Amino acid sequence: MALLQREYEKWIAELDELIRENEKLTREELASALAYSLENRKQLLKLMSMNHFDIEMNSRPDNLTEFKVAYGNSIKAVKRCLDKFCHEMNEQDKEDFLYAYFPFIYGIYPYAIVTDEQKEAMEKANVNYVYHSIYELAYNCAKKLLIKDEIKDE
C-alpha cells in the first residue's frame, strides 16, 4: 500500500509540474501530456492492475487512509489539469472525464506489458492481439474523451 501511495505522489508531482510549466495546452496536447505522465509510471500502473480489494482489506486502517489521500489527490491533480487547460468544460464534463479515465487506466498495464509467454500463448490461441505502448493506450483514451467534449462544447 505504501509503494502504491508513493507512486501516486510521484504522478501527482508530475501533473503539478505540467500545470506550472504550461500556460496553455490544447485538448490534444493535454491528452498527450497525461499519456506521457502515465508512461513514466509503469510501477503505478502495475500496482493498479492488482486486486485492490484484497490489498485494501488486508491493510491497516491508518495505512489505507494515507493511501486514499494520495489516490484522491491524484484525481484532484488531473482535475486541476482540466480546470487549467479545458476551462470551457463544465463540472459535469470534468467529472465524466475523471470517472471514465481513472477506471480505464487501472487496466492499462496488462494490455501494454506482455511477457513472451503471454505472446506465445496468444499466438497459439489465435488471438490477433495488437500491441500498444502505455502512451498509445492512455493517449487514445484521453484524446477520445477530451475531443468528444470539445465537439459538444462548440
PDB file of C-alpha atoms in Angstrom:
ATOM      1  CA  MET A   1       0.000   0.000   0.000  1.00  0.00           C
ATOM      2  CA  ALA A   2       2.849   2.400   0.848  1.00  0.00           C
ATOM      3  CA  LEU A   3       4.534   1.751  -2.509  1.00  0.00           C
ATOM      4  CA  LEU A   4       1.287   2.468  -4.344  1.00  0.00           C
ATOM      5  CA  GLN A   5       0.866   5.648  -2.315  1.00  0.00           C
ATOM      6  CA  ARG A   6       4.405   6.812  -3.232  1.00  0.00           C
ATOM      7  CA  GLU A   7       3.767   6.093  -6.906  1.00  0.00           C
ATOM      8  CA  TYR A   8       0.587   8.180  -6.806  1.00  0.00           C
ATOM      9  CA  GLU A   9       2.503  11.001  -5.125  1.00  0.00           C
ATOM     10  CA  LYS A  10       5.162  10.926  -7.879  1.00  0.00           C
ATOM     11  CA  TRP A  11       2.438  11.087 -10.521  1.00  0.00           C
ATOM     12  CA  ILE A  12       0.765  13.999  -8.743  1.00  0.00           C
ATOM     13  CA  ALA A  13       4.097  15.871  -8.667  1.00  0.00           C
ATOM     14  CA  GLU A  14       4.491  15.319 -12.407  1.00  0.00           C
ATOM     15  CA  LEU A  15       0.972  16.592 -13.093  1.00  0.00           C
ATOM     16  CA  ASP A  16       1.545  19.642 -10.900  1.00  0.00           C
ATOM     17  CA  GLU A  17       4.752  20.341 -12.833  1.00  0.00           C
ATOM     18  CA  LEU A  18       2.775  20.125 -16.082  1.00  0.00           C
ATOM     19  CA  ILE A  19       0.410  22.799 -14.779  1.00  0.00           C
ATOM     20  CA  ARG A  20       3.254  25.052 -13.598  1.00  0.00           C
ATOM     21  CA  GLU A  21       5.271  24.789 -16.800  1.00  0.00           C
ATOM     22  CA  ASN A  22       2.452  25.306 -19.305  1.00  0.00           C
ATOM     23  CA  GLU A  23       0.283  28.343 -19.634  1.00  0.00           C
ATOM     24  CA  LYS A  24      -1.979  26.764 -22.241  1.00  0.00           C
ATOM     25  CA  LEU A  25      -2.454  23.345 -23.864  1.00  0.00           C
ATOM     26  CA  THR A  26      -4.891  22.188 -26.487  1.00  0.00           C
ATOM     27  CA  ARG A  27      -7.010  19.189 -25.563  1.00  0.00           C
ATOM     28  CA  GLU A  28      -4.868  17.004 -27.806  1.00  0.00           C
ATOM     29  CA  GLU A  29      -1.695  18.306 -26.127  1.00  0.00           C
ATOM     30  CA  LEU A  30      -3.240  17.640 -22.726  1.00  0.00           C
ATOM     31  CA  ALA A  31      -4.154  14.096 -23.781  1.00  0.00           C
ATOM     32  CA  SER A  32      -0.546  13.586 -24.846  1.00  0.00           C
ATOM     33  CA  ALA A  33       0.834  15.058 -21.624  1.00  0.00           C
ATOM     34  CA  LEU A  34      -1.435  12.847 -19.499  1.00  0.00           C
ATOM     35  CA  ALA A  35      -0.340   9.822 -21.510  1.00  0.00           C
ATOM     36  CA  TYR A  36       3.359  10.642 -21.093  1.00  0.00           C
ATOM     37  CA  SER A  37       2.845  11.085 -17.367  1.00  0.00           C
ATOM     38  CA  LEU A  38       1.414   7.567 -17.186  1.00  0.00           C
ATOM     39  CA  GLU A  39       4.122   6.112 -19.407  1.00  0.00           C
ATOM     40  CA  ASN A  40       6.564   7.317 -16.732  1.00  0.00           C
ATOM     41  CA  ARG A  41       4.587   5.489 -14.035  1.00  0.00           C
ATOM     42  CA  LYS A  42       4.836   1.813 -15.059  1.00  0.00           C
ATOM     43  CA  GLN A  43       5.143   0.733 -11.426  1.00  0.00           C
ATOM     44  CA  LEU A  44       1.967   2.646 -10.550  1.00  0.00           C
ATOM     45  CA  LEU A  45       0.069   1.030 -13.408  1.00  0.00           C
ATOM     46  CA  LYS A  46       1.341  -2.419 -12.464  1.00  0.00           C
ATOM     47  CA  LEU A  47       0.208  -1.965  -8.880  1.00  0.00           C
ATOM     48  CA  MET A  48      -3.134  -0.537 -10.022  1.00  0.00           C
ATOM     49  CA  SER A  49      -3.837  -3.639 -12.084  1.00  0.00           C
ATOM     50  CA  MET A  50      -3.583  -5.872  -9.000  1.00  0.00           C
ATOM     51  CA  ASN A  51      -6.572  -6.788  -6.872  1.00  0.00           C
ATOM     52  CA  HIS A  52      -7.146  -3.617  -4.841  1.00  0.00           C
ATOM     53  CA  PHE A  53      -9.988  -5.126  -2.880  1.00  0.00           C
ATOM     54  CA  ASP A  54      -7.705  -7.731  -1.273  1.00  0.00           C
ATOM     55  CA  ILE A  55      -4.844  -5.271  -0.782  1.00  0.00           C
ATOM     56  CA  GLU A  56      -7.108  -2.754   0.908  1.00  0.00           C
ATOM     57  CA  MET A  57      -8.938  -5.360   3.006  1.00  0.00           C
ATOM     58  CA  ASN A  58      -5.591  -6.534   4.414  1.00  0.00           C
ATOM     59  CA  SER A  59      -4.217  -3.058   5.170  1.00  0.00           C
ATOM     60  CA  ARG A  60      -4.254  -1.263   8.494  1.00  0.00           C
ATOM     61  CA  PRO A  61      -6.893   1.493   8.573  1.00  0.00           C
ATOM     62  CA  ASP A  62      -4.291   4.258   9.004  1.00  0.00           C
ATOM     63  CA  ASN A  63      -2.293   2.994   6.008  1.00  0.00           C
ATOM     64  CA  LEU A  64      -5.456   2.704   3.956  1.00  0.00           C
ATOM     65  CA  THR A  65      -6.388   6.292   4.829  1.00  0.00           C
ATOM     66  CA  GLU A  66      -2.924   7.575   3.832  1.00  0.00           C
ATOM     67  CA  PHE A  67      -3.233   5.737   0.529  1.00  0.00           C
ATOM     68  CA  LYS A  68      -6.739   7.129  -0.095  1.00  0.00           C
ATOM     69  CA  VAL A  69      -5.387  10.652   0.463  1.00  0.00           C
ATOM     70  CA  ALA A  70      -2.791  10.075  -2.290  1.00  0.00           C
ATOM     71  CA  TYR A  71      -5.401   8.466  -4.552  1.00  0.00           C
ATOM     72  CA  GLY A  72      -7.810  11.359  -4.007  1.00  0.00           C
ATOM     73  CA  ASN A  73      -5.024  13.844  -4.653  1.00  0.00           C
ATOM     74  CA  SER A  74      -4.280  12.158  -7.997  1.00  0.00           C
ATOM     75  CA  ILE A  75      -7.879  12.709  -9.065  1.00  0.00           C
ATOM     76  CA  LYS A  76      -7.622  16.320  -7.898  1.00  0.00           C
ATOM     77  CA  ALA A  77      -4.354  16.759  -9.851  1.00  0.00           C
ATOM     78  CA  VAL A  78      -5.951  15.580 -13.096  1.00  0.00           C
ATOM     79  CA  LYS A  79      -8.942  17.814 -12.321  1.00  0.00           C
ATOM     80  CA  ARG A  80      -6.556  20.771 -11.921  1.00  0.00           C
ATOM     81  CA  CYS A  81      -5.208  19.974 -15.401  1.00  0.00           C
ATOM     82  CA  LEU A  82      -8.746  20.021 -16.764  1.00  0.00           C
ATOM     83  CA  ASP A  83      -9.516  23.247 -14.898  1.00  0.00           C
ATOM     84  CA  LYS A  84      -6.470  24.977 -16.343  1.00  0.00           C
ATOM     85  CA  PHE A  85      -6.364  23.627 -19.876  1.00  0.00           C
ATOM     86  CA  CYS A  86     -10.038  22.854 -20.557  1.00  0.00           C
ATOM     87  CA  HIS A  87     -11.696  25.757 -18.774  1.00  0.00           C
ATOM     88  CA  GLU A  88     -14.642  25.632 -21.175  1.00  0.00           C
ATOM     89  CA  MET A  89     -15.621  22.188 -19.859  1.00  0.00           C
ATOM     90  CA  ASN A  90     -18.369  22.309 -17.271  1.00  0.00           C
ATOM     91  CA  GLU A  91     -18.074  20.462 -13.958  1.00  0.00           C
ATOM     92  CA  GLN A  92     -20.166  17.523 -15.166  1.00  0.00           C
ATOM     93  CA  ASP A  93     -17.943  17.077 -18.236  1.00  0.00           C
ATOM     94  CA  LYS A  94     -14.861  17.104 -15.996  1.00  0.00           C
ATOM     95  CA  GLU A  95     -16.401  14.556 -13.657  1.00  0.00           C
ATOM     96  CA  ASP A  96     -17.391  12.389 -16.629  1.00  0.00           C
ATOM     97  CA  PHE A  97     -13.792  12.512 -17.880  1.00  0.00           C
ATOM     98  CA  LEU A  98     -12.345  11.600 -14.472  1.00  0.00           C
ATOM     99  CA  TYR A  99     -14.684   8.666 -13.940  1.00  0.00           C
ATOM    100  CA  ALA A 100     -14.060   7.289 -17.405  1.00  0.00           C
ATOM    101  CA  TYR A 101     -10.290   7.852 -17.456  1.00  0.00           C
ATOM    102  CA  PHE A 102      -9.414   6.583 -13.979  1.00  0.00           C
ATOM    103  CA  PRO A 103     -11.158   3.196 -14.315  1.00  0.00           C
ATOM    104  CA  PHE A 104      -9.567   2.883 -17.747  1.00  0.00           C
ATOM    105  CA  ILE A 105      -6.010   3.482 -16.507  1.00  0.00           C
ATOM    106  CA  TYR A 106      -6.424   0.755 -13.879  1.00  0.00           C
ATOM    107  CA  GLY A 107      -6.400  -1.744 -16.733  1.00  0.00           C
ATOM    108  CA  ILE A 108      -3.637  -0.337 -18.973  1.00  0.00           C
ATOM    109  CA  TYR A 109      -0.714  -2.351 -17.609  1.00  0.00           C
ATOM    110  CA  PRO A 110      -1.775  -5.853 -18.708  1.00  0.00           C
ATOM    111  CA  TYR A 111      -2.527  -4.547 -22.208  1.00  0.00           C
ATOM    112  CA  ALA A 112       0.794  -2.743 -22.623  1.00  0.00           C
ATOM    113  CA  ILE A 113       3.211  -5.043 -20.796  1.00  0.00           C
ATOM    114  CA  VAL A 114       3.052  -8.588 -22.121  1.00  0.00           C
ATOM    115  CA  THR A 115       5.545 -11.373 -21.383  1.00  0.00           C
ATOM    116  CA  ASP A 116       7.000 -13.606 -24.074  1.00  0.00           C
ATOM    117  CA  GLU A 117       4.972 -16.492 -22.647  1.00  0.00           C
ATOM    118  CA  GLN A 118       1.767 -14.480 -22.947  1.00  0.00           C
ATOM    119  CA  LYS A 119       2.610 -13.523 -26.537  1.00  0.00           C
ATOM    120  CA  GLU A 120       3.281 -17.154 -27.415  1.00  0.00           C
ATOM    121  CA  ALA A 121       0.038 -18.298 -25.762  1.00  0.00           C
ATOM    122  CA  MET A 122      -1.956 -15.679 -27.666  1.00  0.00           C
ATOM    123  CA  GLU A 123      -0.385 -16.770 -30.938  1.00  0.00           C
ATOM    124  CA  LYS A 124      -1.228 -20.415 -30.203  1.00  0.00           C
ATOM    125  CA  ALA A 125      -4.773 -19.402 -29.256  1.00  0.00           C
ATOM    126  CA  ASN A 126      -5.114 -17.395 -32.495  1.00  0.00           C
ATOM    127  CA  VAL A 127      -5.702 -14.159 -30.623  1.00  0.00           C
ATOM    128  CA  ASN A 128      -4.915 -11.369 -33.051  1.00  0.00           C
ATOM    129  CA  TYR A 129      -3.754  -9.030 -30.327  1.00  0.00           C
ATOM    130  CA  VAL A 130      -2.320  -5.660 -31.368  1.00  0.00           C
ATOM    131  CA  TYR A 131       0.405  -4.476 -29.002  1.00  0.00           C
ATOM    132  CA  HIS A 132       0.332  -0.851 -27.879  1.00  0.00           C
ATOM    133  CA  SER A 133       2.502   1.148 -25.507  1.00  0.00           C
ATOM    134  CA  ILE A 134       1.232   2.694 -22.299  1.00  0.00           C
ATOM    135  CA  TYR A 135       1.442   6.069 -24.010  1.00  0.00           C
ATOM    136  CA  GLU A 136      -0.620   4.935 -27.021  1.00  0.00           C
ATOM    137  CA  LEU A 137      -3.381   3.431 -24.885  1.00  0.00           C
ATOM    138  CA  ALA A 138      -3.564   6.354 -22.446  1.00  0.00           C
ATOM    139  CA  TYR A 139      -3.366   8.963 -25.208  1.00  0.00           C
ATOM    140  CA  ASN A 140      -6.077   7.371 -27.358  1.00  0.00           C
ATOM    141  CA  CYS A 141      -8.480   7.188 -24.426  1.00  0.00           C
ATOM    142  CA  ALA A 142      -7.806  10.722 -23.144  1.00  0.00           C
ATOM    143  CA  LYS A 143      -7.986  12.164 -26.651  1.00  0.00           C
ATOM    144  CA  LYS A 144     -11.321  10.498 -27.387  1.00  0.00           C
ATOM    145  CA  LEU A 145     -12.777  11.676 -24.074  1.00  0.00           C
ATOM    146  CA  LEU A 146     -11.457  15.217 -24.404  1.00  0.00           C
ATOM    147  CA  ILE A 147     -12.202  15.714 -28.086  1.00  0.00           C
ATOM    148  CA  LYS A 148     -15.730  14.317 -27.608  1.00  0.00           C
ATOM    149  CA  ASP A 149     -16.360  17.039 -25.043  1.00  0.00           C
ATOM    150  CA  GLU A 150     -14.746  19.711 -27.225  1.00  0.00           C
ATOM    151  CA  ILE A 151     -17.064  18.915 -30.131  1.00  0.00           C
ATOM    152  CA  LYS A 152     -20.059  19.023 -27.775  1.00  0.00           C
ATOM    153  CA  ASP A 153     -18.927  22.455 -26.467  1.00  0.00           C
ATOM    154  CA  GLU A 154     -18.837  24.018 -29.938  1.00  0.00           C
TER     155      GLU A 154
END
